[in-house]
Short mmCIF file of C-alpha atoms in Angstrom, two decimals:
data_model
loop_
_atom_site.label_atom_id
_atom_site.label_comp_id
_atom_site.label_asym_id
_atom_site.label_seq_id
_atom_site.Cartn_x
_atom_site.Cartn_y
_atom_site.Cartn_z
CA UNK A 514 4.80 -12.01 1.25
CA UNK A 515 4.35 -15.69 3.12
CA UNK A 516 7.84 -16.41 3.54
CA UNK A 517 7.36 -20.18 4.74
CA UNK A 518 6.77 -22.05 1.86
CA UNK A 519 9.55 -23.21 0.74
CA UNK A 520 10.38 -25.29 -1.83
CA UNK A 521 14.41 -26.70 -2.56
CA UNK A 522 16.80 -27.07 -4.95
CA UNK A 523 15.98 -30.14 -6.89
CA UNK A 524 12.18 -28.98 -6.39
CA UNK A 525 13.84 -25.94 -8.32
CA UNK A 526 15.40 -27.49 -11.59
CA UNK A 527 12.48 -30.04 -12.12
CA UNK A 528 10.44 -27.02 -12.55
CA UNK A 529 12.05 -24.91 -14.76
CA UNK A 530 14.56 -24.94 -17.73
CA UNK A 531 16.89 -22.23 -16.94
CA UNK A 532 19.01 -22.63 -20.28
CA UNK A 533 15.77 -20.87 -21.81
CA UNK A 534 15.16 -18.76 -19.00
CA UNK A 535 18.51 -16.62 -18.00
CA UNK A 536 17.16 -14.14 -20.51
CA UNK A 537 14.66 -12.83 -22.74
CA UNK A 538 14.85 -12.52 -26.41
CA UNK A 539 14.39 -9.13 -28.12
CA UNK A 540 11.34 -10.27 -29.83
CA UNK A 541 10.06 -12.24 -26.20
CA UNK A 542 10.74 -8.81 -24.95
CA UNK A 543 9.28 -6.64 -27.73
CA UNK A 544 5.89 -8.93 -27.16
CA UNK A 545 6.23 -7.98 -22.84
CA UNK A 546 6.56 -4.32 -24.13
CA UNK A 547 3.24 -4.45 -25.95
CA UNK A 548 1.76 -6.72 -22.98
CA UNK A 549 2.52 -3.93 -20.37
CA UNK A 550 1.35 -1.17 -22.88
CA UNK A 551 -1.65 -2.61 -23.18
CA UNK A 552 -2.19 -3.46 -19.35
CA UNK A 553 -1.61 0.82 -18.97
CA UNK A 554 -4.45 1.20 -21.23
CA UNK A 555 -7.29 -0.71 -20.15
CA UNK A 556 -6.27 -1.72 -16.25
CA UNK A 557 -7.46 -0.27 -13.69
CA UNK A 558 -7.52 -1.22 -10.32
CA UNK A 559 -4.78 -3.01 -7.78
CA UNK A 560 -6.88 -6.36 -8.29
CA UNK A 561 -6.08 -6.13 -11.98
CA UNK A 562 -2.96 -4.89 -12.08
CA UNK A 563 -2.14 -7.54 -9.47
CA UNK A 564 -4.17 -10.33 -12.40
CA UNK A 565 -1.73 -9.80 -14.72
CA UNK A 566 1.32 -9.44 -12.47
CA UNK A 567 0.26 -12.89 -11.93
CA UNK A 568 -0.24 -14.40 -15.46
CA UNK A 569 2.85 -11.82 -16.74
CA UNK A 570 5.49 -13.31 -14.41
CA UNK A 571 3.37 -17.13 -14.55
CA UNK A 572 3.70 -16.77 -18.73
CA UNK A 573 7.57 -16.32 -18.21
CA UNK A 574 8.25 -18.38 -15.95
CA UNK A 575 10.13 -16.11 -13.17
CA UNK A 576 11.40 -17.73 -10.77
CA UNK A 577 9.42 -17.10 -7.86
CA UNK A 578 11.36 -19.31 -5.24
CA UNK A 579 13.46 -16.52 -2.94
CA UNK A 580 11.43 -16.19 -0.28
CA UNK A 581 8.07 -17.75 -1.41
CA UNK A 582 6.82 -19.63 -4.29
CA UNK A 583 3.37 -18.09 -5.18
CA UNK A 584 3.84 -16.26 -8.25
CA UNK A 585 0.36 -14.94 -6.64
CA UNK A 586 1.93 -13.57 -4.10
CA UNK A 587 5.14 -11.50 -5.23
CA UNK A 588 2.70 -9.78 -7.81
CA UNK A 589 0.67 -8.98 -5.17
CA UNK A 590 3.99 -7.66 -3.58
CA UNK A 591 5.16 -6.04 -6.35
CA UNK A 592 2.42 -3.94 -7.04
CA UNK A 593 1.93 -2.77 -3.28
CA UNK A 594 5.40 -2.22 -2.49
CA UNK A 595 4.81 0.52 -5.69
CA UNK A 596 1.67 2.16 -4.30
CA UNK A 597 3.75 2.27 -1.01
CA UNK A 598 0.84 0.79 0.99
CA UNK A 599 0.67 -2.62 3.19
CA UNK A 600 1.81 -6.43 1.10
CA UNK A 601 -0.95 -7.41 3.17
CA UNK A 602 -3.83 -4.78 2.09
CA UNK A 603 -7.10 -4.06 3.78
CA UNK A 604 -9.18 -6.34 0.70
CA UNK A 605 -11.00 -2.67 -0.01
CA UNK A 606 -8.69 -1.37 -0.96
CA UNK A 607 -8.60 -3.44 -3.50
CA UNK A 608 -10.70 -1.65 -6.06
CA UNK A 609 -9.18 0.95 -5.75
CA UNK A 610 -8.03 2.52 -8.72
CA UNK A 611 -5.57 3.77 -10.21
CA UNK A 612 -2.95 7.11 -11.48
CA UNK A 613 -1.05 6.70 -14.69
CA UNK A 614 2.16 7.40 -12.89
CA UNK A 615 1.05 4.71 -10.42
CA UNK A 616 0.17 2.49 -13.64
CA UNK A 617 3.64 2.87 -14.60
CA UNK A 618 5.13 2.58 -10.96
CA UNK A 619 3.49 -1.29 -11.23
CA UNK A 620 3.90 -2.05 -14.79
CA UNK A 621 8.23 -1.12 -14.83
CA UNK A 622 8.91 -2.49 -11.36
CA UNK A 623 7.30 -5.99 -12.51
CA UNK A 624 9.38 -5.57 -16.28
CA UNK A 625 11.93 -5.11 -14.55
CA UNK A 626 11.47 -8.17 -13.20
CA UNK A 627 10.41 -10.84 -15.39
CA UNK A 628 13.55 -8.99 -18.18
CA UNK A 629 16.32 -9.03 -16.08
CA UNK A 630 15.93 -11.68 -13.70
CA UNK A 631 16.38 -10.32 -10.38
CA UNK A 632 14.80 -10.94 -7.28
CA UNK A 633 12.11 -8.76 -6.15
CA UNK A 634 13.82 -8.28 -3.07
CA UNK A 635 16.81 -6.92 -4.40
CA UNK A 636 14.95 -4.41 -6.31
CA UNK A 637 13.09 -3.33 -3.28
CA UNK A 638 16.24 -2.75 -1.29
CA UNK A 639 13.22 -5.01 1.60
CA UNK A 640 12.05 -8.94 2.08
CA UNK A 641 10.28 -9.81 5.68
CA UNK A 642 11.57 -12.29 7.90
CA UNK A 643 8.43 -13.77 10.67
CA UNK A 644 7.09 -10.22 9.50
CA UNK A 645 9.69 -8.28 9.33
CA UNK A 646 10.70 -5.62 7.52
CA UNK A 647 14.57 -6.12 7.17
CA UNK A 648 17.83 -3.82 4.54
CA UNK A 649 18.17 -6.63 1.90
CA UNK A 650 20.85 -6.53 -1.26
CA UNK A 651 23.32 -8.28 -2.70
CA UNK A 652 26.14 -9.40 -0.52
CA UNK A 653 23.32 -11.16 1.88
CA UNK A 654 21.23 -13.26 0.85
CA UNK A 655 17.36 -13.16 0.61
CA UNK A 656 15.88 -14.20 3.86
CA UNK A 657 13.74 -17.59 3.83
CA UNK A 658 14.19 -20.20 6.47
CA UNK A 659 11.83 -23.00 8.32
CA UNK A 660 13.08 -21.64 10.81
CA UNK A 661 11.34 -18.97 11.23
CA UNK A 662 8.33 -21.31 12.30
CA UNK A 663 10.42 -22.39 15.31
CA UNK A 664 11.23 -18.97 16.47
CA UNK A 665 8.00 -17.61 16.06
CA UNK A 666 6.94 -20.24 18.67
CA UNK A 667 9.88 -19.74 21.60
CA UNK A 668 11.43 -22.98 19.86
CA UNK A 669 8.68 -24.18 22.19
CA UNK A 670 8.22 -26.80 23.76
CA UNK A 671 12.14 -27.04 24.54
CA UNK A 672 12.40 -24.05 26.33
CA UNK A 673 9.27 -22.58 28.01
CA UNK A 674 7.10 -19.56 25.83
CA UNK A 675 5.66 -16.68 27.07
CA UNK A 676 3.59 -14.68 25.56
CA UNK A 677 5.58 -13.22 23.39
CA UNK A 678 5.14 -16.52 22.35
CA UNK A 679 2.59 -17.90 18.73
CA UNK A 680 1.34 -20.80 18.05
CA UNK A 681 0.93 -21.50 15.16
CA UNK A 682 -1.78 -24.12 15.55
CA UNK A 683 -4.86 -23.64 14.73
CA UNK A 684 -8.55 -22.80 16.99
CA UNK A 685 -10.51 -25.28 17.23
CA UNK A 686 -14.04 -24.83 18.95
CA UNK A 687 -13.30 -21.72 19.98
CA UNK A 688 -10.09 -23.11 21.87
CA UNK A 689 -6.98 -20.79 21.31
CA UNK A 690 -4.35 -21.62 18.54
CA UNK A 691 -2.16 -24.12 20.21
CA UNK A 692 1.94 -25.06 19.09
CA UNK A 693 2.59 -27.07 15.87
CA UNK A 694 4.30 -29.54 16.74
CA UNK A 695 7.43 -29.11 14.79
CA UNK A 696 9.31 -32.58 16.45
CA UNK A 697 11.18 -30.82 19.26
CA UNK A 698 12.01 -32.56 22.84
CA UNK A 699 9.96 -32.11 25.07
CA UNK A 700 11.29 -30.26 28.26
CA UNK A 701 10.07 -26.58 28.80
CA UNK A 702 12.99 -25.36 30.05
CA UNK A 703 13.32 -21.78 31.36
CA UNK A 704 14.40 -18.74 28.67
CA UNK A 705 17.86 -18.87 27.06
CA UNK A 706 19.42 -15.31 28.86
CA UNK A 707 22.56 -16.08 25.73
CA UNK A 708 21.59 -17.39 22.17
CA UNK A 709 23.70 -17.33 19.05
CA UNK A 710 22.75 -16.98 15.22
CA UNK A 711 25.61 -18.09 13.24
CA UNK A 712 26.39 -17.86 10.16
CA UNK A 713 23.67 -14.64 10.55
CA UNK A 714 23.52 -12.01 6.70
CA UNK A 715 21.33 -9.98 6.82
CA UNK A 716 21.40 -10.95 10.46
CA UNK A 717 16.66 -11.40 9.63
CA UNK A 718 17.41 -14.95 11.92
CA UNK A 719 19.56 -13.19 15.17
CA UNK A 720 17.26 -9.38 15.45
CA UNK A 721 13.37 -12.09 15.39
CA UNK A 722 15.02 -14.04 17.94
CA UNK A 723 16.06 -11.09 19.28
CA UNK A 724 12.32 -9.68 18.82
CA UNK A 725 10.80 -13.16 20.71
CA UNK A 726 12.95 -13.35 23.25
CA UNK A 727 13.37 -9.89 24.77
CA UNK A 728 15.70 -10.22 27.31
CA UNK A 729 17.98 -12.70 26.12
CA UNK A 730 21.25 -11.81 24.32
CA UNK A 731 22.00 -12.08 20.69
CA UNK A 732 25.84 -12.88 18.73
CA UNK A 733 25.23 -12.24 15.66
CA UNK A 734 27.77 -14.41 13.78
CA UNK A 735 29.85 -13.96 9.79
CA UNK A 736 32.64 -13.79 8.49
CA UNK A 737 32.14 -11.99 5.64
CA UNK A 738 31.94 -8.29 5.88
CA UNK A 739 29.76 -7.27 3.55
CA UNK A 740 27.62 -9.17 5.74
CA UNK A 741 27.82 -8.06 8.06
CA UNK A 742 27.34 -3.86 7.40
CA UNK A 743 23.60 -5.12 5.61
CA UNK A 744 23.52 -7.20 9.87
CA UNK A 745 24.06 -3.58 10.97
CA UNK A 746 21.93 -1.23 9.33
CA UNK A 747 18.69 -3.86 10.02
CA UNK A 748 20.16 -3.76 13.88
CA UNK A 749 20.17 -0.09 13.68
CA UNK A 750 16.48 0.19 12.36
CA UNK A 751 15.22 -2.77 15.21
CA UNK A 752 16.89 -0.27 17.15
CA UNK A 753 18.61 -3.61 19.25
CA UNK A 754 22.24 -1.73 18.89
CA UNK A 755 21.19 -3.12 22.92
CA UNK A 756 20.86 -6.42 22.86
CA UNK A 757 22.22 -7.94 19.45
CA UNK A 758 26.13 -7.75 19.77
CA UNK A 759 27.25 -8.48 15.56
CA UNK A 760 30.82 -9.98 15.57
CA UNK A 761 33.14 -11.26 12.64
CA UNK A 762 34.16 -14.17 13.01
CA UNK A 763 34.04 -17.87 11.11
CA UNK A 764 32.19 -19.05 12.98
CA UNK A 765 33.54 -19.87 16.35
CA UNK A 766 36.59 -18.37 15.99
CA UNK A 767 36.38 -14.87 17.37
CA UNK A 768 33.97 -16.24 20.01
CA UNK A 769 35.02 -16.46 23.47
CA UNK A 770 35.12 -19.68 25.55
CA UNK A 771 33.38 -18.48 28.07
CA UNK A 772 30.58 -17.66 25.57
CA UNK A 773 28.23 -20.97 26.36
CA UNK A 774 24.91 -20.64 24.87
CA UNK A 775 21.34 -21.90 25.63
CA UNK A 776 20.17 -22.08 22.02
CA UNK A 777 22.20 -21.60 19.21
CA UNK A 778 20.73 -20.86 15.26
CA UNK A 779 22.24 -22.10 11.93
CA UNK A 780 21.63 -21.97 8.51
CA UNK A 781 25.08 -21.57 7.21
CA UNK A 782 25.42 -22.16 2.63
CA UNK A 783 24.03 -26.17 2.49
CA UNK A 784 24.38 -26.11 -1.34
CA UNK A 785 26.15 -29.44 -2.91
CA UNK A 786 28.02 -29.07 -6.37
CA UNK A 787 25.61 -30.63 -9.15
CA UNK A 788 22.84 -27.95 -7.50
CA UNK A 789 24.95 -24.40 -7.53
CA UNK A 790 26.51 -26.14 -11.03
CA UNK A 791 22.85 -25.51 -11.96
CA UNK A 792 21.02 -22.83 -10.26
CA UNK A 793 18.42 -20.51 -12.15
CA UNK A 794 19.11 -16.83 -13.09
CA UNK A 795 17.53 -15.43 -9.85
CA UNK A 796 19.64 -17.39 -7.48
CA UNK A 797 22.61 -16.23 -9.84
CA UNK A 798 22.22 -12.47 -8.31
CA UNK A 799 22.59 -13.64 -4.57
CA UNK A 800 26.77 -14.54 -2.79
CA UNK A 801 27.57 -17.61 -3.93
CA UNK A 802 29.63 -17.73 -0.87
CA UNK A 803 25.93 -17.52 1.44
CA UNK A 804 25.56 -20.85 -0.96
CA UNK A 805 28.08 -22.97 -1.46
CA UNK A 806 29.55 -25.61 0.30
CA UNK A 807 31.36 -27.90 -1.33
CA UNK A 808 30.54 -31.80 -2.96
CA UNK A 809 28.29 -32.47 -0.50
CA UNK A 810 27.24 -29.49 0.61
CA UNK A 811 28.07 -30.21 4.11
CA UNK A 812 32.18 -28.16 4.62
CA UNK A 813 30.95 -26.34 7.64
CA UNK A 814 28.33 -27.94 9.56
CA UNK A 815 31.22 -30.66 9.19
CA UNK A 816 32.41 -28.06 11.87
CA UNK A 817 30.05 -26.19 13.94
CA UNK A 818 28.87 -29.81 14.17
CA UNK A 819 32.07 -30.56 15.48
CA UNK A 820 32.50 -26.97 17.67
CA UNK A 821 29.33 -26.74 18.72
CA UNK A 822 29.33 -28.72 22.10
CA UNK A 823 32.61 -25.89 22.95
CA UNK A 824 30.07 -23.31 23.49
CA UNK A 825 26.91 -25.05 24.21
CA UNK A 826 24.89 -25.01 27.82
CA UNK A 827 24.16 -28.85 28.90
CA UNK A 828 21.53 -28.03 28.48
CA UNK A 829 21.38 -25.90 25.10
CA UNK A 830 19.64 -26.46 21.85
CA UNK A 831 21.01 -26.10 18.40
CA UNK A 832 19.51 -26.34 15.03
CA UNK A 833 20.62 -26.12 12.40
CA UNK A 834 19.44 -26.26 8.59
CA UNK A 835 20.68 -27.67 6.12
CA UNK A 836 18.57 -27.81 3.60
CA UNK A 837 18.71 -30.63 0.83
CA UNK A 838 21.87 -31.90 1.95
CA UNK A 839 19.63 -33.65 4.37
CA UNK A 840 20.60 -36.91 3.12
CA UNK A 841 24.38 -36.35 2.36
CA UNK A 842 24.12 -35.67 6.61
CA UNK A 843 22.20 -39.11 7.06
CA UNK A 844 24.74 -40.54 5.01
CA UNK A 845 27.70 -38.65 6.69
CA UNK A 846 26.85 -40.00 9.89
CA UNK A 847 24.88 -43.13 9.16
CA UNK A 848 25.23 -44.53 13.39
CA UNK A 849 23.10 -40.80 14.41
CA UNK A 850 19.57 -40.60 14.80
CA UNK A 851 18.89 -36.78 13.75
CA UNK A 852 16.29 -35.05 15.01
CA UNK A 853 14.87 -33.94 11.99
CA UNK A 854 12.25 -31.25 12.78
CA UNK A 855 8.11 -31.09 10.86
CA UNK A 856 6.53 -27.96 9.08
CA UNK A 857 3.80 -26.79 9.24
CA UNK A 858 4.34 -24.35 6.56
CA UNK A 859 6.10 -25.91 3.97
CA UNK A 860 10.11 -27.42 4.48
CA UNK A 861 12.75 -29.93 5.62
CA UNK A 862 16.88 -30.29 6.60
CA UNK A 863 16.36 -28.83 10.04
CA UNK A 864 17.77 -30.91 12.42
CA UNK A 865 18.22 -30.18 16.41
CA UNK A 866 20.72 -31.51 18.88
CA UNK A 867 21.90 -30.84 22.71
CA UNK A 868 24.76 -30.71 24.24
CA UNK A 869 24.92 -33.92 25.39
CA UNK A 870 24.47 -35.46 21.32
CA UNK A 871 26.66 -33.23 20.49
CA UNK A 872 29.30 -34.55 22.86
CA UNK A 873 28.60 -38.84 22.74
CA UNK A 874 28.94 -38.65 18.96
CA UNK A 875 32.69 -36.17 19.10
CA UNK A 876 35.19 -38.16 17.23
CA UNK A 877 32.83 -38.77 14.98
CA UNK A 878 32.44 -35.44 14.35
CA UNK A 879 35.89 -35.45 14.35
CA UNK A 880 36.55 -37.83 11.73
CA UNK A 881 35.21 -34.70 8.93
CA UNK A 882 36.98 -32.48 10.02
CA UNK A 883 40.41 -34.07 10.50
CA UNK A 884 40.03 -35.23 6.71
CA UNK A 885 39.20 -31.96 5.47
CA UNK A 886 42.18 -30.41 7.11
CA UNK A 887 44.81 -33.26 5.49
CA UNK A 888 43.18 -32.42 2.18
CA UNK A 889 44.07 -29.36 2.61
#
């Protein structure tokens, strides 16, 4: 499933009519069950069931934006997972026939996905991020972030890259693939020795960072105990207890001041009040506290910008995702030229900022933090 294909929350609202899409009516459910019965009797191959699943997902306006915007990828995941096969199965097996019990397994999962509107990752407790598998349940968001591209390339060219980096650029004239230019400043510094993943959730970003920066220590921080329980499951599964440290903290509150990170990555809650009020049914399964961030979506971001300089090394880099709150952030700080990054496979609302820039603008960040504290 190509998790790099990202669609904004605003685009969701323009694409779907959620009020008519929350649950199937009795007539619709009866129609769906009849279609599934027909498929069980007449379809034969893996390819048949993937094609049928694509059609059904589209016919019933199922939102597939949590990890992918591609109905074909989601349909393939439904079918192949039900058959205990890799989601990117070889073309040669697509014409293999299914047994009766296998057909039933595929169609049962498809029916549940359509009728309940529950995201696939919650139904199967599995999601992929940076090509790695993660245990997922409703205590955490389903992994999806364009930051995956930056991790794959080890944040090149800000940091130097080694054999664990995966260039995203195309192969040209039989020459090796090049690094995609996301817009990071060209520095090629030594690779980070200590990395912070703030608001870690499932720890997918922290673990992906650890697999690309194998000599770095990674702190995975979250305020939510339930999310941290999921994070620890994933750290154990990937056998990274020696490298990834899971910490319960409200942003930087419980981090020792002597911790200086060369890289801070954060994908905090950033959905504003208007979008939260009109989310599609699939997104209502996700923990609200991991999405909502006040009227403009920036409640946590202001604090992160204000405090980060105390924990970032002088040559360090902060990378922060704010999604559709990009415009609100630019309006809040019109005098700051944020470095908004570009992505090869879609995505927006991610900026990079250096230690020097954080220090330079700290008084501006303080105004918002102090104003919020005064309101409380």
